[in-house]
């Protein structure tokens, strides 16, 4: 049996005989350590070797971890003081599978998993700072950062790890086990309260008839405020003079955009909300080194505010994961924060350890289309993904509406299936067709991953835009190597704006780790270029996730602050639990004599309100008719308590509008 070794293991001559026994599969001196996945082999009367079994490409390996003298298991870095007993050896039924073993045959231990670093990953560990680490989702960027932090833990340096993702911060802190390192989200570090969310921005957008809420949100935060370092935001004159690639809007549109931005500032003030991009942010702490993870999700102003608190930095991210790409590029960061050309240490992690081979292939073809149409973002992002996953994966493509029903019925209760759409309008449509609570816009799904992704009407909705993107591109063009090149037509802002659509599709692809299910109303040349052909109708196997699986997913999404999806999951769990009870209740109701069922009872308006509230809030009979009748009666009787319940618990628009109008009247009375 082949041996591999933990990174710190020293292969001393006195251990060779024991190691030979393991290689020869002589387990006569081996014992299983109870309450753990570890094994030990006897070296001599007092000393032991600790090891585990691993599986790689259907072959079993032995990972030798550490030498333990004098039975001192309590000092083991893997057992962590746990009291263990020895059991007779039995070959394990379940063995941890790894997807990569490097040439050195060495492993590290990160987040309760054994990981083998590639040469490019190891180069980050020994590189001088400041450094930029570039890599796709699944390239092991965060694992490398954790290992780097563990190295720094042994030094006297004061270190900060920071990200916008609460989930990423909490997981990294747990996996790192580095007490000296400060872990923080951006909001926690600067003690930001009442930061505006995209959901709140959508309300502003609706009130001001803004159709492309996502686009304006990014423009306000990433451009008008994000590009101003010495003041809260750019003046109208500065904004209008920005270059073609610096804004999502054409020059003749920017005056109108800026007027809406001024209204946005008023909206923040009126609603006691803040936008961190225009705040004077400060933290009293100073750091020797700051590590920013998923840096592409920050605006330039936010990055600048963070790095003012440190002497040195590591920036890690992937610019291909950005939807609105104007506000970020590695070249911009280099210009902003590197002092000299010699300081510009860039490390690119091209390997992917998580995404299936089929998804990687189609994602790479999409990157080639993007590069052919728009040119390269920058030199650092001009690379294709090289997956080392042994999962082949599948891609299904249908224009048949019957497959929507098939997926919904068979996979709607599976926590491993998520639906991705382009925007909120498409999301509302998807919610009418899929019952899963895991329906995300591409903006919402950033940072998340699922084994199976359903991409719904992504291209159909923007047929013409995608047709313009692929115009003049042939399959033979995609067989060529990816080369760095700039877009020749720099003044074509219309085409530049189309990056949003290709970026969004790339993000949607790379959220899947195994399979893609693509459903479009119409075929399109883009799918032909990507090598995605119409699939035959299939009968899917029904899969159900347990209540515990859904609760676990709700907790995960809560860390990502996906509150809407968390509420939908909990509602789903509640509905499942009461379904059998309601079925039983319906049986009893049907068994009642028909005469009693048909008997009409005249109720007063007050009694009807009580009856309707029971139907909606207690029995779950939340129909449109019941809601409309309840609101009409409550308004008639000026029942403020009931209207407030409808606004807060049901998110009933008419009730919310009622309170807004009431507020305006009160303010007018006060003014008088």
XYZ file of C-alpha atoms in Angstrom:
672
model
C 0.000 0.000 0.000
C 1.333 3.436 -0.928
C 2.331 5.839 1.838
C 1.787 9.594 1.905
C 2.877 11.912 4.707
C 1.714 14.870 6.781
C 3.736 18.010 5.939
C 5.693 18.084 9.253
C 6.442 14.370 9.451
C 10.181 13.554 9.659
C 11.068 10.159 8.189
C 13.753 9.061 10.654
C 15.794 5.855 10.105
C 14.398 4.300 13.304
C 10.897 4.376 11.770
C 11.754 2.670 8.462
C 10.972 -0.849 9.640
C 7.521 0.219 10.866
C 6.808 2.152 7.683
C 7.808 -0.937 5.678
C 5.211 -2.953 7.604
C 2.514 -0.493 6.572
C 3.629 -0.572 2.938
C 3.462 -4.392 3.003
C -0.015 -4.210 4.613
C 1.212 -5.989 7.715
C -1.306 -4.758 10.306
C -0.430 -7.204 13.118
C 0.861 -4.321 15.290
C -2.003 -1.949 14.433
C -4.818 -0.844 16.755
C -7.830 1.349 16.111
C -8.142 4.374 18.419
C -11.716 4.419 19.705
C -13.939 7.491 19.238
C -11.774 8.665 16.333
C -10.939 7.841 12.725
C -7.270 7.298 13.590
C -5.063 4.201 13.831
C -1.730 3.585 15.494
C 1.063 1.108 14.772
C 3.611 -0.051 17.356
C 7.180 1.138 16.742
C 8.590 -0.319 19.953
C 7.378 -0.908 23.510
C 6.736 2.818 24.159
C 6.477 4.598 20.820
C 3.734 4.691 18.178
C 2.974 6.071 14.709
C -0.415 7.682 14.085
C -2.031 7.254 10.652
C -5.298 7.197 8.679
C -6.486 5.581 5.479
C -7.322 7.718 2.418
C -8.762 6.858 -0.966
C -7.634 8.453 -4.234
C -8.811 7.347 -7.693
C -10.181 4.069 -6.260
C -6.843 3.218 -4.635
C -6.294 3.128 -0.862
C -3.367 5.035 0.662
C -1.970 5.306 4.192
C -1.403 8.865 5.405
C 1.293 8.817 8.099
C 0.622 11.699 10.466
C 3.002 11.847 13.406
C 5.424 10.033 15.672
C 4.102 9.658 19.252
C 6.747 8.823 21.857
C 5.912 7.198 25.229
C 2.172 6.723 24.486
C 1.670 10.484 24.812
C -1.535 10.656 22.798
C -2.693 13.713 24.763
C 0.048 15.768 23.017
C -1.076 14.739 19.524
C -2.032 17.699 17.306
C -4.726 15.514 15.743
C -6.268 13.919 18.836
C -6.212 17.285 20.665
C -6.141 15.903 24.183
C -9.014 13.512 23.576
C -8.922 10.405 25.755
C -8.717 7.323 23.544
C -8.800 3.580 24.049
C -7.316 0.983 21.732
C -9.433 -1.537 19.834
C -8.565 -4.521 17.688
C -7.823 -3.567 14.088
C -10.532 -3.929 11.465
C -10.125 -2.481 8.003
C -12.459 0.562 7.866
C -15.645 0.308 5.787
C -15.746 4.044 5.027
C -12.536 5.814 3.968
C -12.173 9.559 3.340
C -11.712 10.259 -0.364
C -9.331 12.954 -1.604
C -9.326 14.436 -5.095
C -5.641 15.323 -5.440
C -2.200 14.140 -4.278
C 0.819 16.301 -5.106
C 4.211 15.067 -6.332
C 5.706 15.362 -2.840
C 2.910 13.116 -1.514
C 2.393 15.507 1.409
C -0.804 16.626 3.116
C -2.013 19.422 5.343
C -4.907 19.394 7.808
C -7.417 22.216 7.232
C -10.990 22.377 8.484
C -11.052 18.736 9.639
C -9.971 17.630 6.161
C -6.686 16.423 4.736
C -5.580 18.542 1.777
C -2.663 18.110 -0.618
C -1.393 21.446 -2.004
C -0.310 21.922 -5.609
C 2.931 23.718 -6.501
C 1.061 26.970 -7.212
C -0.675 26.768 -3.824
C 2.616 26.093 -2.025
C 4.216 29.057 -3.799
C 1.723 31.355 -2.009
C 2.892 30.061 1.363
C 6.487 31.090 0.698
C 5.854 34.253 -1.326
C 6.796 37.674 0.017
C 4.020 40.065 0.879
C 2.266 42.113 -0.382
C 0.713 39.494 -2.641
C -2.405 39.012 -4.743
C -3.863 35.484 -4.928
C -6.082 34.889 -7.969
C -8.167 31.754 -8.414
C -11.571 30.450 -9.462
C -14.218 29.137 -7.068
C -12.940 25.800 -5.765
C -9.257 26.593 -6.387
C -8.434 26.366 -2.672
C -7.727 30.092 -2.169
C -9.194 30.158 1.343
C -7.442 26.902 2.336
C -4.110 28.423 1.294
C -4.884 31.591 3.269
C -5.705 29.517 6.370
C -2.401 27.663 6.092
C -0.625 31.019 5.689
C -2.409 32.335 8.792
C -1.329 29.248 10.745
C 2.273 30.026 9.775
C 1.860 33.658 10.871
C 0.343 32.493 14.168
C 3.866 31.462 15.204
C 5.247 34.953 14.531
C 4.853 38.207 16.472
C 2.855 39.836 13.681
C -0.566 41.292 14.358
C -2.842 39.920 11.626
C -6.409 40.633 10.466
C -8.516 38.363 8.246
C -11.530 40.166 6.762
C -14.330 39.403 4.289
C -17.845 40.604 3.503
C -19.174 37.080 4.054
C -20.074 36.218 7.647
C -20.160 32.544 6.682
C -16.638 32.678 5.240
C -15.257 34.521 8.278
C -16.795 32.120 10.815
C -15.715 29.006 8.878
C -12.171 30.304 8.353
C -11.830 31.150 12.042
C -13.010 27.670 13.005
C -10.774 25.916 10.458
C -7.713 28.016 11.242
C -7.756 27.720 15.046
C -5.478 30.782 15.270
C -6.163 32.652 18.558
C -3.730 35.481 17.727
C -5.374 36.350 14.403
C -8.358 38.740 14.376
C -11.250 37.488 12.224
C -13.923 39.987 11.234
C -16.532 40.878 8.664
C -16.283 44.341 7.129
C -19.376 45.505 9.026
C -18.062 44.198 12.355
C -14.618 45.716 11.876
C -15.990 49.205 11.347
C -19.004 48.723 13.635
C -21.435 49.565 10.823
C -25.107 49.454 11.745
C -28.128 49.898 9.467
C -26.149 49.264 6.280
C -28.530 49.360 3.333
C -29.325 45.946 1.863
C -30.208 45.187 -1.733
C -33.769 44.380 -0.651
C -34.091 47.889 0.787
C -32.578 49.347 -2.368
C -35.222 47.525 -4.401
C -37.906 49.472 -2.507
C -36.116 52.702 -3.442
C -35.918 51.515 -7.068
C -39.635 50.724 -7.224
C -40.529 54.128 -5.767
C -38.422 55.872 -8.444
C -39.394 53.633 -11.365
C -35.928 52.135 -11.745
C -36.260 48.857 -13.651
C -32.631 47.645 -13.460
C -32.202 47.801 -9.684
C -29.068 45.629 -9.629
C -27.319 47.832 -12.187
C -28.082 51.077 -10.338
C -27.105 49.528 -6.985
C -23.671 48.640 -8.338
C -23.268 52.014 -10.076
C -24.092 54.037 -6.939
C -21.925 51.941 -4.602
C -19.112 50.782 -6.858
C -18.661 53.839 -9.077
C -20.112 57.109 -7.787
C -19.107 56.357 -4.177
C -16.641 53.505 -4.641
C -14.251 55.515 -6.823
C -14.042 58.472 -4.433
C -11.332 58.029 -1.800
C -10.832 61.535 -0.437
C -14.551 62.392 -0.195
C -17.907 60.603 0.187
C -18.760 60.523 -3.534
C -17.874 61.918 -6.964
C -19.339 65.233 -8.089
C -21.720 65.171 -11.040
C -19.014 66.665 -13.279
C -16.437 64.024 -12.215
C -18.946 61.239 -12.733
C -19.973 62.361 -16.230
C -16.294 62.606 -17.299
C -15.503 58.982 -16.335
C -14.087 56.763 -19.078
C -16.092 54.327 -21.165
C -15.128 51.307 -19.040
C -15.444 53.065 -15.686
C -19.239 53.267 -15.664
C -22.079 50.908 -16.486
C -23.907 53.766 -18.215
C -23.187 55.714 -21.391
C -22.098 59.332 -20.967
C -25.453 60.726 -22.164
C -27.284 58.643 -19.521
C -25.206 59.743 -16.532
C -26.977 63.050 -15.799
C -30.216 61.143 -15.247
C -28.386 58.496 -13.167
C -26.807 61.152 -10.962
C -30.208 62.760 -10.261
C -31.432 59.393 -9.020
C -28.271 59.098 -6.922
C -29.104 62.387 -5.142
C -32.554 60.951 -4.394
C -30.809 57.828 -3.082
C -28.862 59.945 -0.577
C -32.144 61.440 0.642
C -33.665 57.950 0.904
C -30.750 56.855 3.139
C -31.209 59.856 5.405
C -35.008 59.579 5.612
C -34.832 55.877 6.505
C -31.896 56.112 8.930
C -29.763 53.877 6.682
C -26.069 54.118 5.839
C -23.915 53.187 2.866
C -20.418 52.289 4.032
C -18.915 53.544 0.763
C -19.493 57.176 1.756
C -18.760 56.901 5.484
C -15.559 57.995 7.221
C -14.630 54.542 8.506
C -12.138 53.997 11.310
C -10.997 51.239 13.657
C -8.501 51.984 16.472
C -6.423 48.853 15.732
C -3.351 48.755 13.496
C -2.089 45.555 11.848
C 1.209 44.289 10.458
C -0.696 42.282 7.831
C -4.279 42.372 6.533
C -5.765 39.460 4.575
C -8.837 40.330 2.464
C -10.705 37.271 1.196
C -13.093 37.450 -1.792
C -11.747 40.933 -2.438
C -13.686 41.228 -5.714
C -16.902 41.713 -3.719
C -15.593 44.944 -2.126
C -15.685 48.365 -3.731
C -12.409 50.256 -4.156
C -13.453 52.672 -1.395
C -14.023 49.789 1.035
C -10.654 48.197 0.193
C -8.936 51.552 0.670
C -10.632 52.017 4.069
C -9.426 48.570 5.229
C -5.837 48.811 4.016
C -5.335 52.174 5.748
C -5.232 50.106 8.950
C -2.332 47.871 7.902
C 1.318 47.912 6.828
C 1.149 44.896 4.517
C -1.541 42.829 2.797
C -2.696 39.700 0.995
C -5.628 40.107 -1.393
C -7.472 37.021 -2.620
C -10.323 36.667 -5.109
C -11.598 35.971 -8.608
C -12.608 38.791 -10.957
C -14.514 36.309 -13.141
C -17.030 35.986 -10.293
C -18.021 39.645 -10.656
C -21.279 40.410 -12.413
C -20.798 44.176 -12.871
C -17.124 44.191 -13.756
C -16.466 47.919 -14.147
C -15.803 48.635 -10.461
C -13.033 46.060 -10.017
C -9.931 44.766 -11.735
C -6.597 43.471 -10.500
C -4.788 46.114 -12.559
C -6.691 48.871 -10.709
C -5.734 47.349 -7.370
C -2.080 47.141 -8.382
C -2.072 50.803 -9.357
C -3.756 51.793 -6.098
C -1.783 49.800 -3.537
C 1.551 48.571 -4.892
C 4.377 51.051 -4.466
C 6.695 49.800 -7.229
C 6.599 47.358 -10.140
C 8.889 44.982 -8.216
C 6.354 44.759 -5.387
C 3.676 43.285 -7.634
C 3.651 39.635 -6.533
C 0.783 37.797 -8.221
C -0.012 34.144 -7.625
C -2.567 32.468 -9.905
C -4.245 29.219 -8.800
C -5.512 27.592 -11.993
C -6.474 24.218 -10.526
C -10.044 23.594 -9.396
C -10.760 20.908 -6.796
C -14.533 21.108 -6.577
C -16.212 21.533 -9.977
C -17.029 18.539 -12.170
C -15.235 18.028 -15.463
C -18.325 18.735 -17.605
C -19.184 22.024 -15.868
C -15.544 23.113 -16.059
C -15.472 22.457 -19.805
C -18.593 24.544 -20.520
C -17.416 27.331 -18.162
C -14.072 27.504 -19.999
C -15.820 27.749 -23.370
C -17.894 30.632 -21.986
C -14.693 32.384 -20.844
C -13.340 32.045 -24.391
C -16.515 33.622 -25.827
C -16.188 36.452 -23.307
C -12.567 37.052 -24.245
C -13.275 36.953 -27.994
C -16.086 39.471 -27.676
C -14.836 41.830 -24.943
C -11.098 41.232 -24.729
C -9.284 40.266 -21.519
C -10.249 41.863 -18.198
C -6.592 41.961 -17.202
C -3.546 39.689 -17.460
C -4.195 38.120 -14.066
C -7.680 36.896 -15.057
C -6.686 35.618 -18.496
C -6.639 31.889 -17.759
C -8.844 28.821 -18.025
C -9.824 26.521 -15.170
C -8.026 23.196 -14.840
C -10.187 20.842 -12.789
C -8.655 17.914 -10.917
C -12.053 16.625 -9.794
C -12.697 12.973 -10.619
C -16.443 13.671 -10.950
C -17.458 13.735 -14.614
C -20.860 15.381 -14.085
C -23.674 15.895 -16.596
C -25.378 18.775 -18.397
C -29.024 18.473 -19.439
C -30.641 21.012 -21.754
C -34.364 21.191 -22.496
C -36.700 23.583 -24.307
C -39.610 21.327 -23.327
C -41.822 22.809 -20.581
C -42.751 19.302 -19.416
C -39.286 18.996 -17.850
C -40.050 21.922 -15.523
C -42.806 19.837 -13.958
C -40.560 16.758 -13.888
C -37.774 18.565 -12.025
C -40.219 20.254 -9.667
C -42.023 17.025 -8.758
C -38.913 14.849 -8.418
C -36.339 17.332 -7.049
C -38.397 20.062 -5.378
C -37.775 18.554 -1.934
C -34.045 17.942 -2.443
C -31.679 20.295 -0.621
C -28.977 19.564 -3.223
C -30.950 21.261 -6.039
C -31.061 25.051 -6.473
C -32.668 27.174 -9.202
C -30.809 30.231 -10.547
C -32.440 33.019 -12.560
C -31.131 36.304 -13.901
C -33.101 38.851 -11.847
C -36.058 39.475 -9.533
C -38.611 39.506 -12.356
C -37.432 36.063 -13.500
C -37.435 34.909 -9.888
C -41.137 35.701 -9.499
C -41.821 33.632 -12.615
C -39.679 30.757 -11.322
C -41.507 30.741 -7.984
C -44.725 29.966 -9.842
C -43.125 26.921 -11.476
C -40.770 25.497 -8.820
C -41.743 24.825 -5.206
C -38.195 24.621 -3.829
C -37.260 27.485 -1.472
C -33.808 27.486 -3.093
C -34.551 29.919 -5.934
C -31.870 32.589 -6.301
C -31.115 35.498 -8.579
C -27.542 35.403 -9.825
C -26.751 38.304 -7.463
C -28.086 36.359 -4.460
C -26.333 33.077 -5.257
C -22.783 34.504 -5.288
C -20.643 32.613 -2.780
C -23.020 29.631 -2.606
C -22.585 26.210 -4.197
C -24.882 23.247 -4.803
C -24.340 19.801 -6.303
C -27.098 20.418 -8.849
C -28.018 23.734 -10.440
C -31.149 24.426 -12.493
C -30.579 27.417 -14.810
C -33.974 28.765 -15.818
C -34.688 31.000 -18.863
C -31.346 32.788 -18.542
C -30.789 33.279 -22.274
C -34.418 33.263 -23.438
C -35.168 36.506 -21.605
C -32.258 38.301 -23.308
C -32.230 36.582 -26.718
C -31.083 39.644 -28.672
C -28.310 40.620 -26.253
C -26.837 37.121 -26.271
C -27.193 37.020 -30.066
C -25.141 40.226 -30.306
C -22.537 38.758 -27.934
C -21.949 35.624 -30.033
C -22.258 37.313 -33.439
C -19.295 36.399 -35.654
C -17.936 33.764 -33.241
C -17.590 30.211 -34.594
C -16.976 26.877 -32.905
C -13.514 26.751 -34.491
C -12.616 30.007 -32.649
C -13.214 28.242 -29.342
C -10.705 25.511 -30.149
C -7.834 28.029 -30.070
C -5.763 28.816 -26.990
C -6.806 31.668 -24.746
C -4.523 34.642 -25.425
C -4.356 38.005 -23.704
C -5.888 40.743 -25.849
C -7.629 44.083 -25.425
C -11.005 44.975 -26.943
C -10.252 47.025 -30.059
C -13.537 48.941 -30.085
C -13.174 50.819 -26.784
C -15.929 53.308 -27.537
C -18.656 50.686 -27.990
C -20.244 51.084 -24.572
C -23.401 49.291 -25.727
C -21.431 46.098 -26.241
C -19.427 46.686 -23.051
C -22.707 46.696 -21.085
C -23.426 43.189 -22.358
C -20.654 41.843 -20.120
C -23.275 41.734 -17.367
C -25.081 38.878 -19.115
C -22.057 36.736 -19.877
C -20.633 37.314 -16.371
C -23.970 36.319 -14.822
C -24.116 33.086 -16.806
C -20.545 32.224 -15.776
C -21.406 32.754 -12.092
C -24.505 30.561 -12.527
C -22.454 27.757 -14.147
C -19.796 27.754 -11.441
C -22.310 27.510 -8.573
C -22.753 23.848 -9.542
C -20.253 21.238 -8.402
C -21.654 18.195 -10.254
C -24.577 18.685 -12.680
C -26.369 21.443 -14.612
C -30.034 21.325 -15.666
C -30.674 24.086 -18.221
C -34.267 24.950 -19.146
C -34.935 27.559 -21.847
C -38.106 28.370 -23.783
C -36.175 28.666 -27.046
C -32.904 27.307 -28.505
C -30.046 29.781 -29.053
C -26.738 29.900 -30.921
C -24.913 30.427 -27.608
C -25.789 26.909 -26.436
C -24.551 25.451 -29.729
C -21.207 27.258 -29.301
C -20.952 25.928 -25.752
C -21.519 22.393 -27.022
C -24.789 22.101 -25.089
C -27.336 20.154 -27.141
C -31.010 19.371 -26.563
C -31.425 16.386 -24.250
C -34.086 13.738 -24.559
C -36.921 13.771 -22.041
C -35.951 11.721 -19.021
C -37.737 10.390 -15.975
C -35.795 11.596 -12.961
C -35.468 9.620 -9.773
C -37.379 11.242 -6.911
C -35.128 12.419 -4.084
C -36.177 13.758 -0.695
C -34.091 15.543 1.915
C -34.839 15.080 5.603
C -36.101 17.741 7.982
C -32.581 17.771 9.505
C -31.037 18.417 6.052
C -33.314 21.423 5.504
C -32.651 22.786 8.996
C -28.914 22.502 8.355
C -29.309 24.361 5.044
C -31.336 27.090 6.775
C -28.516 27.590 9.302
C -25.945 27.769 6.499
C -27.961 30.349 4.560
C -28.540 32.328 7.751
C -24.775 32.831 7.991
C -24.874 34.100 4.407
C -27.686 36.459 5.523
C -30.133 34.981 2.985
C -33.083 35.752 5.272
C -35.772 35.373 2.604
C -34.598 31.845 1.771
C -34.263 30.907 5.449
C -37.884 31.949 6.045
C -39.011 29.998 2.977
C -37.230 26.854 4.226
C -38.754 27.131 7.703
C -42.163 27.682 6.147
C -41.620 24.528 4.072
C -40.689 22.532 7.189
C -43.765 23.834 9.019
C -46.046 23.006 6.089
C -44.704 19.458 5.956
C -45.276 18.960 9.671
C -48.881 20.181 9.513
C -49.763 18.467 6.236
C -50.785 15.182 7.842
C -52.742 17.022 10.537
C -54.636 19.045 7.917
C -55.381 15.883 5.909
C -56.901 14.304 8.994
C -58.891 17.462 9.705
C -60.213 17.498 6.121
C -61.437 13.912 6.547
C -63.386 14.929 9.631
C -64.865 17.962 7.821
C -65.951 15.826 4.862
C -67.588 13.301 7.217
C -69.911 15.981 8.665
C -73.566 15.902 7.495
C -74.115 17.913 4.315
C -76.988 19.822 5.904
C -74.649 21.326 8.475
C -72.052 22.181 5.864
C -74.587 24.047 3.777
C -76.066 25.937 6.734
C -75.375 29.679 6.427
C -74.451 31.661 9.514
C -74.808 35.411 9.498
C -71.799 37.041 11.222
C -71.180 40.636 12.237
C -68.200 42.477 10.696
C -66.215 42.050 13.943
C -66.964 38.309 14.049
C -65.997 37.972 10.378
C -62.603 39.620 11.129
C -61.996 37.106 13.937
C -63.035 34.239 11.642
C -60.800 35.398 8.749
C -57.786 35.897 11.055
C -58.182 32.320 12.298
C -58.350 31.069 8.717
C -55.220 32.997 7.635
C -52.940 33.008 10.677
C -53.889 29.767 12.445
C -55.130 27.414 9.743
C -52.750 28.673 7.034
C -55.571 29.339 4.549
C -53.741 32.424 3.232
C -55.654 32.918 -0.026
C -55.923 36.209 -1.916
C -59.675 36.293 -1.342
C -59.278 35.889 2.428
C -56.573 38.593 2.556
C -58.651 41.056 0.490
C -61.784 40.481 2.598
C -59.877 40.839 5.869
C -58.241 44.099 4.760
C -61.551 45.538 3.498
C -63.299 44.814 6.838
C -60.348 46.003 8.949
C -60.189 49.251 6.994
C -63.967 49.692 7.315
C -63.786 49.342 11.121
C -60.420 51.211 11.385
C -58.931 48.091 12.982
C -55.302 49.308 13.082
C -54.057 46.209 14.976
C -55.281 43.823 12.257
C -53.924 46.017 9.443
C -50.518 46.138 11.186
C -50.521 42.333 11.492
C -51.217 42.055 7.767
C -48.378 44.450 6.962
C -45.765 42.784 9.186
C -46.733 39.095 9.139
C -48.146 38.796 5.613
C -46.143 41.580 3.952
C -49.520 42.641 2.472
C -48.886 45.564 0.110
C -52.224 47.327 0.659
C -51.697 47.233 4.421
C -48.170 48.646 4.087
C -49.456 51.366 1.754
C -52.202 52.196 4.297
C -49.569 52.895 6.984
C -47.455 55.000 4.625
C -50.438 57.178 3.805
C -51.333 57.369 7.499
C -47.772 58.474 8.241
C -47.970 61.261 5.648
C -51.245 62.541 7.124
C -49.749 62.565 10.622
C -46.698 64.494 9.418
C -48.938 67.071 7.718
C -50.987 67.493 10.910
C -47.821 67.964 12.945
C -46.521 70.511 10.424
C -49.790 72.483 10.701
